[in-house]
Coordinates of N, CA, C and O in Angstrom, one line a residue:
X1 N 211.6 93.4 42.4 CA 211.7 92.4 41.3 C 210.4 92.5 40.5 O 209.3 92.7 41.1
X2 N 210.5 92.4 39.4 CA 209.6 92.5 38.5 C 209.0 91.2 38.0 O 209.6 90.1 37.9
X3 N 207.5 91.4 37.8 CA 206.8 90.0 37.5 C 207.6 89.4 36.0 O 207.6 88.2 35.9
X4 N 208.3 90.0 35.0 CA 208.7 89.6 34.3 C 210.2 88.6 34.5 O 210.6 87.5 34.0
X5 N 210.7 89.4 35.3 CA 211.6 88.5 36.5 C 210.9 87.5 36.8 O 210.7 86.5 36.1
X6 N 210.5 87.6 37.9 CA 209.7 86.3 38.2 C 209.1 85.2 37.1 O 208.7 84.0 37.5
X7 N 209.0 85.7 35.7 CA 208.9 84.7 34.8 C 209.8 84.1 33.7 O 209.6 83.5 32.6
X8 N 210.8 84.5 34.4 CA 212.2 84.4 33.3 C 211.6 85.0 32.4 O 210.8 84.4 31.7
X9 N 211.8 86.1 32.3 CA 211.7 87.3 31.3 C 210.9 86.9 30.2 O 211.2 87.2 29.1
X10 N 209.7 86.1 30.7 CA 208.5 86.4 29.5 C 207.2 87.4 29.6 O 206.5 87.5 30.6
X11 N 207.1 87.8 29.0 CA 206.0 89.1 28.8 C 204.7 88.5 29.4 O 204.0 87.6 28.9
X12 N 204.3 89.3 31.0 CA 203.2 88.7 31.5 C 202.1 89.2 30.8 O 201.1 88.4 30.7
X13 N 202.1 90.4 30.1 CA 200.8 90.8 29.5 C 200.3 90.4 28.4 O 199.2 90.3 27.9
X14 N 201.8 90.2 27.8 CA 201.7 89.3 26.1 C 200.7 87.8 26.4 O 199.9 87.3 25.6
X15 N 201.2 87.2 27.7 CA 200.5 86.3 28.4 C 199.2 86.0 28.3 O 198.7 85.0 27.8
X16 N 198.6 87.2 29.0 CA 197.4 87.1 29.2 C 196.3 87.1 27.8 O 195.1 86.7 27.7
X17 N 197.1 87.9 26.7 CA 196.4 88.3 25.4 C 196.6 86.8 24.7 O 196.1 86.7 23.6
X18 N 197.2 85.9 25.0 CA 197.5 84.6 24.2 C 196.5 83.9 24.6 O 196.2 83.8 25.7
X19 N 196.0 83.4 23.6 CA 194.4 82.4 23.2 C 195.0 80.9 24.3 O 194.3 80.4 25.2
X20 N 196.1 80.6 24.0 CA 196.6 79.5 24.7 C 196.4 79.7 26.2 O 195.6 79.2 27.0
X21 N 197.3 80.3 26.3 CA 197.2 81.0 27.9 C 195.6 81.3 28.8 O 194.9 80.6 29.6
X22 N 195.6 82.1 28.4 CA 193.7 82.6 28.1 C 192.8 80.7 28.4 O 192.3 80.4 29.4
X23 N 192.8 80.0 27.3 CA 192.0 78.7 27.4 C 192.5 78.3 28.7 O 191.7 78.3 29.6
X24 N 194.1 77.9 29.2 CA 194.4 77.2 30.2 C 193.7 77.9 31.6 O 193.0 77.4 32.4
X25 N 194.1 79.3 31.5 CA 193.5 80.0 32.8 C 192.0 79.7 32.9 O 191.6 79.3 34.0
X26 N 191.2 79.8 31.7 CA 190.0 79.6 31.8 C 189.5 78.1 32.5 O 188.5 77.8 33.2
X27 N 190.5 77.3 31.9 CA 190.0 75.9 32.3 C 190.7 75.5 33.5 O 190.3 74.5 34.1
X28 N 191.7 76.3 34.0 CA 192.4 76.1 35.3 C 190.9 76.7 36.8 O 190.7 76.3 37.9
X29 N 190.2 77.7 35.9 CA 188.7 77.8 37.0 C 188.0 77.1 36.9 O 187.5 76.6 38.0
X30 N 187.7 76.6 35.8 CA 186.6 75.7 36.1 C 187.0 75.0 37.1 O 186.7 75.3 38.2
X31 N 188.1 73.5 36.8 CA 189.2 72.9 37.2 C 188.9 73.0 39.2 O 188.5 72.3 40.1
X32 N 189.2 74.5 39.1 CA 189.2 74.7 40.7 C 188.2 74.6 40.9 O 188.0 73.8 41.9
X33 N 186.9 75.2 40.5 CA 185.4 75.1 40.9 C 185.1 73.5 40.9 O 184.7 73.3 42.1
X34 N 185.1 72.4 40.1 CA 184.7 71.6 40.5 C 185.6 70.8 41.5 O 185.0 69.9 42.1
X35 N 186.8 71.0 41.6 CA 187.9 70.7 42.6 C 187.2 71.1 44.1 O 187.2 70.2 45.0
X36 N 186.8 72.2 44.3 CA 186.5 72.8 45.3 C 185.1 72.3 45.7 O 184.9 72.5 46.9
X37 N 184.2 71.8 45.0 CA 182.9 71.1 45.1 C 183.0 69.6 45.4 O 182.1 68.7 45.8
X38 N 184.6 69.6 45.1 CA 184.8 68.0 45.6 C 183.6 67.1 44.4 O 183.1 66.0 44.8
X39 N 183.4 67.6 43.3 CA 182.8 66.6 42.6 C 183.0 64.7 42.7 O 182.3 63.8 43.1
X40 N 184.0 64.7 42.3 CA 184.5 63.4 42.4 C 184.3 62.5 43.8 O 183.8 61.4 43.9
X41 N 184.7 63.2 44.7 CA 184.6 62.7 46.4 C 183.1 62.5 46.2 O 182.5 61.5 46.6
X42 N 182.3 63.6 45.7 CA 181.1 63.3 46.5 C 180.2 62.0 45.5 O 179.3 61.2 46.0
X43 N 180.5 62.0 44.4 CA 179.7 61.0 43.7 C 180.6 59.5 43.9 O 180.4 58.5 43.4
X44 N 181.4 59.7 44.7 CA 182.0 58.3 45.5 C 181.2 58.0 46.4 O 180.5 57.0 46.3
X45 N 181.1 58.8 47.2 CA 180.7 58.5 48.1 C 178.9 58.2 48.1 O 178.3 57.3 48.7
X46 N 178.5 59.3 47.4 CA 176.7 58.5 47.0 C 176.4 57.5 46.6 O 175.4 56.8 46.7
X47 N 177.8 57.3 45.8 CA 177.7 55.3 45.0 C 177.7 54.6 46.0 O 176.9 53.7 46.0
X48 N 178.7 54.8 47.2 CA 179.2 53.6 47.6 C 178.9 54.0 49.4 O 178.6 53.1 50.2
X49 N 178.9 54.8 49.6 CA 178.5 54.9 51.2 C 177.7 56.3 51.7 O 178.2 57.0 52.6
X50 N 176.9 56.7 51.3 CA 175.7 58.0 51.1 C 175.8 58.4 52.5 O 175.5 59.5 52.9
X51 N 176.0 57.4 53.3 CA 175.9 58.6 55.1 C 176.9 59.0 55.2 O 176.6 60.1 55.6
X52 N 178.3 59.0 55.0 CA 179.2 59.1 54.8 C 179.5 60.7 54.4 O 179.3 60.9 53.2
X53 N 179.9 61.7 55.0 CA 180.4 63.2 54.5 C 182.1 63.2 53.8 O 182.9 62.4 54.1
X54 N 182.3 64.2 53.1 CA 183.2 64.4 52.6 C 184.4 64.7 53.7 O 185.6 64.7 53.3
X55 N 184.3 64.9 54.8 CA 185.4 64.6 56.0 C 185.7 63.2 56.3 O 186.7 62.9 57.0
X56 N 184.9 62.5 56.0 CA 185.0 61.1 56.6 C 186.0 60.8 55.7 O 187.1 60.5 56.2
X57 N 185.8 61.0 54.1 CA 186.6 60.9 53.2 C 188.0 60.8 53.3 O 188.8 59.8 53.2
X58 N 188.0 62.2 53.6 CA 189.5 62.9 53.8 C 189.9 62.3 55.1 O 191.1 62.4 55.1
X59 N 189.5 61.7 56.2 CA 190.4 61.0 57.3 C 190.4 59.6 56.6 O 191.1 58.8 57.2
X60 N 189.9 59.2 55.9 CA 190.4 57.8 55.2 C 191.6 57.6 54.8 O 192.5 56.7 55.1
X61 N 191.6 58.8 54.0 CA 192.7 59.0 52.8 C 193.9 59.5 53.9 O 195.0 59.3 53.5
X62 N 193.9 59.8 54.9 CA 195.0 60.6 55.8 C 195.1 59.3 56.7 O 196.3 59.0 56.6
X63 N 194.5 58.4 57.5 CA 194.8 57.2 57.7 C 195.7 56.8 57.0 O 196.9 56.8 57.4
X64 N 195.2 56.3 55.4 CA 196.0 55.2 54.8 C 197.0 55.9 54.4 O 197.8 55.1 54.0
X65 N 197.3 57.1 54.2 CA 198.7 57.6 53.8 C 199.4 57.9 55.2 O 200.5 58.4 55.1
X66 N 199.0 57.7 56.3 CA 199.7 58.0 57.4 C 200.5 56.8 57.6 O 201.7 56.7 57.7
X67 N 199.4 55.8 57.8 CA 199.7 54.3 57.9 C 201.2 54.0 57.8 O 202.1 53.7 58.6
X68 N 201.2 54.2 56.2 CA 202.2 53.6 55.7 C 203.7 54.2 56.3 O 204.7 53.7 55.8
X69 N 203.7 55.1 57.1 CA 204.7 55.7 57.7 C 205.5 55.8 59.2 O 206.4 56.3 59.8
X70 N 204.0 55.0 59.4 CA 204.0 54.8 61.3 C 202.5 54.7 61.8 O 201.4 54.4 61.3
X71 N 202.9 55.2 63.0 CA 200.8 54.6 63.3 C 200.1 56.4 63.7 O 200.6 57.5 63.9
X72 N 199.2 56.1 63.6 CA 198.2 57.5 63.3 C 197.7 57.7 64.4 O 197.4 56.7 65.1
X73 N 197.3 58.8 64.6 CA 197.0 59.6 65.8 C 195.7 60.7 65.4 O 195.2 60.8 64.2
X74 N 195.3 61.3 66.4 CA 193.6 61.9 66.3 C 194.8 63.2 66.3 O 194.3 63.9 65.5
X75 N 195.9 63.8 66.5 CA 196.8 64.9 66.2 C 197.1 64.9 64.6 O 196.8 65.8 63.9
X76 N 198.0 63.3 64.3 CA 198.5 63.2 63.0 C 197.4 63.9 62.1 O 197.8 64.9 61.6
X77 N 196.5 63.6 61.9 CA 194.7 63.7 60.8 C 194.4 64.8 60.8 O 194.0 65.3 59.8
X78 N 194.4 65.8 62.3 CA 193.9 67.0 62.4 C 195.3 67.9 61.6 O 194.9 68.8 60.8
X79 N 197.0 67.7 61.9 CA 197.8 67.8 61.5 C 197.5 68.1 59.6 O 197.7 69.1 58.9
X80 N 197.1 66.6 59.2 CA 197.5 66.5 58.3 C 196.0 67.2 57.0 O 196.1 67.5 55.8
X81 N 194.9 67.3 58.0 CA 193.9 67.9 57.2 C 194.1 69.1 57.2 O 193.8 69.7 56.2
X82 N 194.9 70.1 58.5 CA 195.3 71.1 58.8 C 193.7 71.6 59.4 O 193.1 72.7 59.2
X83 N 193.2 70.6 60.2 CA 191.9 70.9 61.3 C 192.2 71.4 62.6 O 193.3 71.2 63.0
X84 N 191.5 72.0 63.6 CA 191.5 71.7 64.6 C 191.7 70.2 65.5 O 191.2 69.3 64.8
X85 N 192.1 69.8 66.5 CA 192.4 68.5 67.2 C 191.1 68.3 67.7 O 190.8 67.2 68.1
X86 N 190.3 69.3 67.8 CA 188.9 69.1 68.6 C 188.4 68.2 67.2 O 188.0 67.1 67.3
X87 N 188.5 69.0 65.9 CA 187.2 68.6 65.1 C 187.5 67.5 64.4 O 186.6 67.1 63.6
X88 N 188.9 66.8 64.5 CA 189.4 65.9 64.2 C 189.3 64.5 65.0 O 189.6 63.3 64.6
X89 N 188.8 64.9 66.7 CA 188.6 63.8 67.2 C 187.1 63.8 67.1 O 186.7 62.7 67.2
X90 N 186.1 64.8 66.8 CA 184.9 64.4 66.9 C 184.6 64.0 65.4 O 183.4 63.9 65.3
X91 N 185.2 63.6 64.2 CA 185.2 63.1 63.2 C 185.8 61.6 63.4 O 185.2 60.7 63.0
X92 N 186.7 61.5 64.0 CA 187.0 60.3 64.4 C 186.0 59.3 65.1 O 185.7 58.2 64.7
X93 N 185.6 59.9 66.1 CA 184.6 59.0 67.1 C 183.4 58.8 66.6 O 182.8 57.7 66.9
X94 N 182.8 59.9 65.6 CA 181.8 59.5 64.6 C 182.3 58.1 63.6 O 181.5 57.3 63.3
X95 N 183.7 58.0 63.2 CA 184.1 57.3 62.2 C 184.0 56.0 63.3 O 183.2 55.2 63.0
X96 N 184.6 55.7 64.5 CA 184.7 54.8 65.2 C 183.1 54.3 65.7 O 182.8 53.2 65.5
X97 N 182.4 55.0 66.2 CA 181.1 54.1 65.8 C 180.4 53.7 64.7 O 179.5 52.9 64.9
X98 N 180.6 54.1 63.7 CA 180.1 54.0 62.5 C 180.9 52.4 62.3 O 180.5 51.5 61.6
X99 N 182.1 52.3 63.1 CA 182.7 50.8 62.6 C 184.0 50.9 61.2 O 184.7 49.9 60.8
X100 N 184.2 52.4 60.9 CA 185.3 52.2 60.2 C 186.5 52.8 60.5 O 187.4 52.9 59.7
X101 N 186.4 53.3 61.5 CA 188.0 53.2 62.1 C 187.8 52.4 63.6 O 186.8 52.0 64.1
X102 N 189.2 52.2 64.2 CA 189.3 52.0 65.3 C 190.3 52.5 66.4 O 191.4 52.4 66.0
X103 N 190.2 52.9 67.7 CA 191.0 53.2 68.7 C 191.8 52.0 69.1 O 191.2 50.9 69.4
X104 N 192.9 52.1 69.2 CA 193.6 50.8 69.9 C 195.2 51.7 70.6 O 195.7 52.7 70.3
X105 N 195.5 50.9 71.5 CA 196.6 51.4 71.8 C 198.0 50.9 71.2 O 198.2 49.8 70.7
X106 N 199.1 52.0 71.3 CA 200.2 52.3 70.1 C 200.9 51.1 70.7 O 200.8 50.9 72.0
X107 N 201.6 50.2 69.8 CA 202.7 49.9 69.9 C 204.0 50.2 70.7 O 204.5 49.6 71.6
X108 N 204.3 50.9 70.1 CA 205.5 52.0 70.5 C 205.5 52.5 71.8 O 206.6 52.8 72.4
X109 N 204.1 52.6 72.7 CA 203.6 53.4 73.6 C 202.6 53.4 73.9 O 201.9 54.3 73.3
X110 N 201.8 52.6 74.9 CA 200.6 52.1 75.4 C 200.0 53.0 76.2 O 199.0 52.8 76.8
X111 N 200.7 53.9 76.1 CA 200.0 55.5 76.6 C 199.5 56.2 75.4 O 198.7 57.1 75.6
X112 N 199.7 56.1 74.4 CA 199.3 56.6 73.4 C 198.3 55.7 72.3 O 198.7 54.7 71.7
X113 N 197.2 56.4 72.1 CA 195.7 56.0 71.4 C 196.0 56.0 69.8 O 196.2 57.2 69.4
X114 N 196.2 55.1 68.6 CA 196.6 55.4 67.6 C 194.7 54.9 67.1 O 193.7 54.5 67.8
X115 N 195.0 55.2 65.6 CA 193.5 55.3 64.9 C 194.2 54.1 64.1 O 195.4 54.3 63.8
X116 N 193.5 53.0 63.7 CA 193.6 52.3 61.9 C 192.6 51.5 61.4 O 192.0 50.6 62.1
X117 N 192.4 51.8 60.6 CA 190.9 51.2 59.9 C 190.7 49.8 59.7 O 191.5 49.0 59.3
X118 N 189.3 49.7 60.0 CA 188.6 48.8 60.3 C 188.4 47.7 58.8 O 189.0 48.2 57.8
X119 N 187.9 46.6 58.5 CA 188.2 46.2 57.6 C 186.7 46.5 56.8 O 186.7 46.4 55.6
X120 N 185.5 46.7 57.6 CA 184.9 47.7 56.6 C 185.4 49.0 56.4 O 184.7 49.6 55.5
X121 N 186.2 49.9 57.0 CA 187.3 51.1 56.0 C 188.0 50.7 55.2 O 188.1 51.6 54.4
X122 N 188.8 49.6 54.9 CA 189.7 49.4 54.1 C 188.4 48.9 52.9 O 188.6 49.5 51.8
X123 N 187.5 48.1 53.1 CA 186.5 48.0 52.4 C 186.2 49.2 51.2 O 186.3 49.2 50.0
X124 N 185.7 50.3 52.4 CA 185.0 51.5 52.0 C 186.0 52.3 51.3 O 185.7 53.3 50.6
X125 N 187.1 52.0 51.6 CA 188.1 53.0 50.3 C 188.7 52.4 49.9 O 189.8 52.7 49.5
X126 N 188.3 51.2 49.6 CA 188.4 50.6 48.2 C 187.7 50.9 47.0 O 188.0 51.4 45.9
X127 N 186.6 50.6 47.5 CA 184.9 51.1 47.2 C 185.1 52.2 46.3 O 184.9 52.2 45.1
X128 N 185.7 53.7 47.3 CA 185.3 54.7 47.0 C 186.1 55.2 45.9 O 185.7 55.8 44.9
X129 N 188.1 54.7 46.2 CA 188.7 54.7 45.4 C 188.4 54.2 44.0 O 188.8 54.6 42.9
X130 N 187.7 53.1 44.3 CA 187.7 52.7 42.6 C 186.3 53.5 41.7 O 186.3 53.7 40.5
X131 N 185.4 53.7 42.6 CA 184.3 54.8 42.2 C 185.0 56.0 41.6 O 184.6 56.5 40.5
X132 N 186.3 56.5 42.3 CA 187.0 57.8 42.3 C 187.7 57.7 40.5 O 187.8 58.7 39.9
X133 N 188.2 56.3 39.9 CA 188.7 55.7 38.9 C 187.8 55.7 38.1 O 188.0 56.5 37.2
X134 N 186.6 55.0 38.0 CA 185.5 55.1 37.3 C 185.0 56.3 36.8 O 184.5 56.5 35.8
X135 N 185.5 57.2 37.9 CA 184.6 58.7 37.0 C 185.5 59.4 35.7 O 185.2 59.9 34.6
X136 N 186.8 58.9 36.5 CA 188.3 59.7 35.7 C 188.1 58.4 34.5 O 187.9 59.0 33.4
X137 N 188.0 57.5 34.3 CA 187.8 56.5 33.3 C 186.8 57.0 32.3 O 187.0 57.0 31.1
X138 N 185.2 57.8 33.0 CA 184.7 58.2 32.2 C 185.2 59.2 31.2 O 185.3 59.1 30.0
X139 N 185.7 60.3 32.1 CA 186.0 61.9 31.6 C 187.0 60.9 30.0 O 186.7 61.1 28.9
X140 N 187.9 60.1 30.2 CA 188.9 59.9 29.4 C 188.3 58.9 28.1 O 188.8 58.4 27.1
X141 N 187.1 58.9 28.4 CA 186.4 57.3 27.6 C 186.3 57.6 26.2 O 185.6 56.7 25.6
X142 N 186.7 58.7 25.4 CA 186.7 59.0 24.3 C 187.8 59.6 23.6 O 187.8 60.1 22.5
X143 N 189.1 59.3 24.8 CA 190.8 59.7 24.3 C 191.1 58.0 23.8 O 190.7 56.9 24.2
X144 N 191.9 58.4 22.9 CA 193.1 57.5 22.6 C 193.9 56.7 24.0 O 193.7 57.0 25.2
X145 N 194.5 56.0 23.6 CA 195.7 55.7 25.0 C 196.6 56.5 25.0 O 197.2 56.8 26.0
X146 N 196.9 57.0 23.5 CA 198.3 57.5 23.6 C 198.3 59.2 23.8 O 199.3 59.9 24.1
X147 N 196.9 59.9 23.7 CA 196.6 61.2 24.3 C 196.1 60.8 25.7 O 195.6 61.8 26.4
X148 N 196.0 59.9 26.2 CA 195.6 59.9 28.0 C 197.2 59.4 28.3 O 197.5 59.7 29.4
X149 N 198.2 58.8 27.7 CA 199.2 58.8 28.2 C 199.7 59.9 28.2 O 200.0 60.4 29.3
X150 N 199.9 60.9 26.8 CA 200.4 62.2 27.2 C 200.3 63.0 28.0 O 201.1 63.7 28.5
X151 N 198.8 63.1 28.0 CA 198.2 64.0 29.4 C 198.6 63.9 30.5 O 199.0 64.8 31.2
X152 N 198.5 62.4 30.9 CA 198.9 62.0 32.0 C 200.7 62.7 32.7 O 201.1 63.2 33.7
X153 N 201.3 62.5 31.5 CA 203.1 63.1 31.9 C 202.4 64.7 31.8 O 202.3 65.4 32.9
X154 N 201.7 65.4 30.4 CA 201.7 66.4 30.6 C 201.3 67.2 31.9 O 202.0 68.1 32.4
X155 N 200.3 66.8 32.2 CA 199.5 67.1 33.7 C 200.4 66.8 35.1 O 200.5 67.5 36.1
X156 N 201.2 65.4 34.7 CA 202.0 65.9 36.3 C 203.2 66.8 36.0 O 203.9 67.2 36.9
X157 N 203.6 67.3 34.7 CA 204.6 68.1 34.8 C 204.0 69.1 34.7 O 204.8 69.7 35.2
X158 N 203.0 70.0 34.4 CA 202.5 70.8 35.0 C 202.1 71.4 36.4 O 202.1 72.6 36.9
X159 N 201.6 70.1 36.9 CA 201.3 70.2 38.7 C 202.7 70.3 39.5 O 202.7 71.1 40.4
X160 N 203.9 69.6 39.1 CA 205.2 69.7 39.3 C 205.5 71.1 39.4 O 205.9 71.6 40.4
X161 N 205.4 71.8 38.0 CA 206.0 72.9 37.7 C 205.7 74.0 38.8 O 206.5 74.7 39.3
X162 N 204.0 73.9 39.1 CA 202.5 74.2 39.5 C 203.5 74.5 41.1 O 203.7 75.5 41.7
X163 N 203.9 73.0 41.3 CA 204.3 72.7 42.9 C 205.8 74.0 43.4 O 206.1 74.6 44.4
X164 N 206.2 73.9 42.0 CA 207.6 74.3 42.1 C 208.0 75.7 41.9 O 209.1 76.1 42.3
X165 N 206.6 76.9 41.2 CA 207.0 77.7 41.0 C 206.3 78.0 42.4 O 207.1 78.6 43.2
X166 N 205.1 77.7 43.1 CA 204.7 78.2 44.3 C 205.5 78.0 45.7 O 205.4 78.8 46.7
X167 N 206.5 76.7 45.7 CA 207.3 76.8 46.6 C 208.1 77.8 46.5 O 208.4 78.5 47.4
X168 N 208.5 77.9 45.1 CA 209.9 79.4 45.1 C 209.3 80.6 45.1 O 210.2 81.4 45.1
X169 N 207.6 81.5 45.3 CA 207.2 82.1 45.8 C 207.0 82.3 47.2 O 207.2 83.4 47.8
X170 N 206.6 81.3 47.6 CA 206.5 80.4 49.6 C 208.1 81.7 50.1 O 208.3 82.7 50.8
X171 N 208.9 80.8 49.1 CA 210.5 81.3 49.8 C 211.0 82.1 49.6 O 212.0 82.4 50.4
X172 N 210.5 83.2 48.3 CA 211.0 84.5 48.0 C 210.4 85.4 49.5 O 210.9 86.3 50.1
X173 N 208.8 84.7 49.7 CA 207.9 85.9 50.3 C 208.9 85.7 52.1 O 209.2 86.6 52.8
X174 N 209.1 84.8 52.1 CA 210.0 84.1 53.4 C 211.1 84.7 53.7 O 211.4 85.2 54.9
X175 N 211.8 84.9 52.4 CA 213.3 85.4 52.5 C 213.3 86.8 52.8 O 214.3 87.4 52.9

């Protein structure tokens, strides 16, 4: 199968020579470089809780989206950051003395140790989340509403598209 195939038959090289294409790629690196520096996480986190590492972060965020589905486990977090179970409980036990999470036993199963945050965590990603708002409020502080509205559709249909051609790669390489 040919990459043109794979693009419903648009010319990948005509592609690359388009100024349009060309700016997007360019800004799709930056994009990842500061994505990958966790810019945003980390100037949350200096506003609002500076001992605090960019893992602590990320088991917040995997808590409260766990939460809402059942109760969370030192497996679920390591699962869901795609960590080891080792380095996911020693991130935890750090988070549980620190006072923002806590160990309690499951509901469901009193043999089983679930994690849920403490009400200074729920605090602290409030905190952090709305820090995380403030920066993206910045970046936008000189659009219109009605070009941060567009963006806003354009950008998730991109990430969509983003999500969608990479799954049907996932399943070509699968099949």
């Amino acid at each position: 199968m040919t990459s043109a195939t794979n693009t419903k038959n648009i010319d990948v090289p005509a592609l690359a020579e388009d100024e349009k294409f060309v700016r997007i790629g360019q800004a799709m690196t930056r994009m990842r470089l500061l994505t990958g520096r966790r810019m945003i996480g980390r100037l949350a986190i200096q506003s609002v809780a500076p001992g605090l590492e960019l893992s602590h972060l990320d088991v917040l965020d995997v808590v409260r989206q766990a939460e809402a589905t059942g109760e969370v486990t030192v497996g679920t977090i390591a699962e869901m950051l795609r960590i080891d179970p080792s380095r996911a409980s020693r991130i935890v036990a750090d988070m549980v003395t620190r006072g923002v999470l806590r160990r309690k036993a499951s509901q469901a199963d009193a043999r089983r140790i679930v994690v849920v945050l403490t009400a200074l965590g729920q605090r602290l990603l409030s905190e952090i989340q709305a820090q995380k708002y403030s920066v993206i409020g910045s970046i936008f502080a000189d659009w219109t509403p009605k070009e941060i509205e567009s963006f806003s559709l354009l950008f998730d249909r991109y990430v969509s598209g983003y999500e969608r051609v990479f799954q049907a790669r996932i399943k070509e390489t699968d099949d």
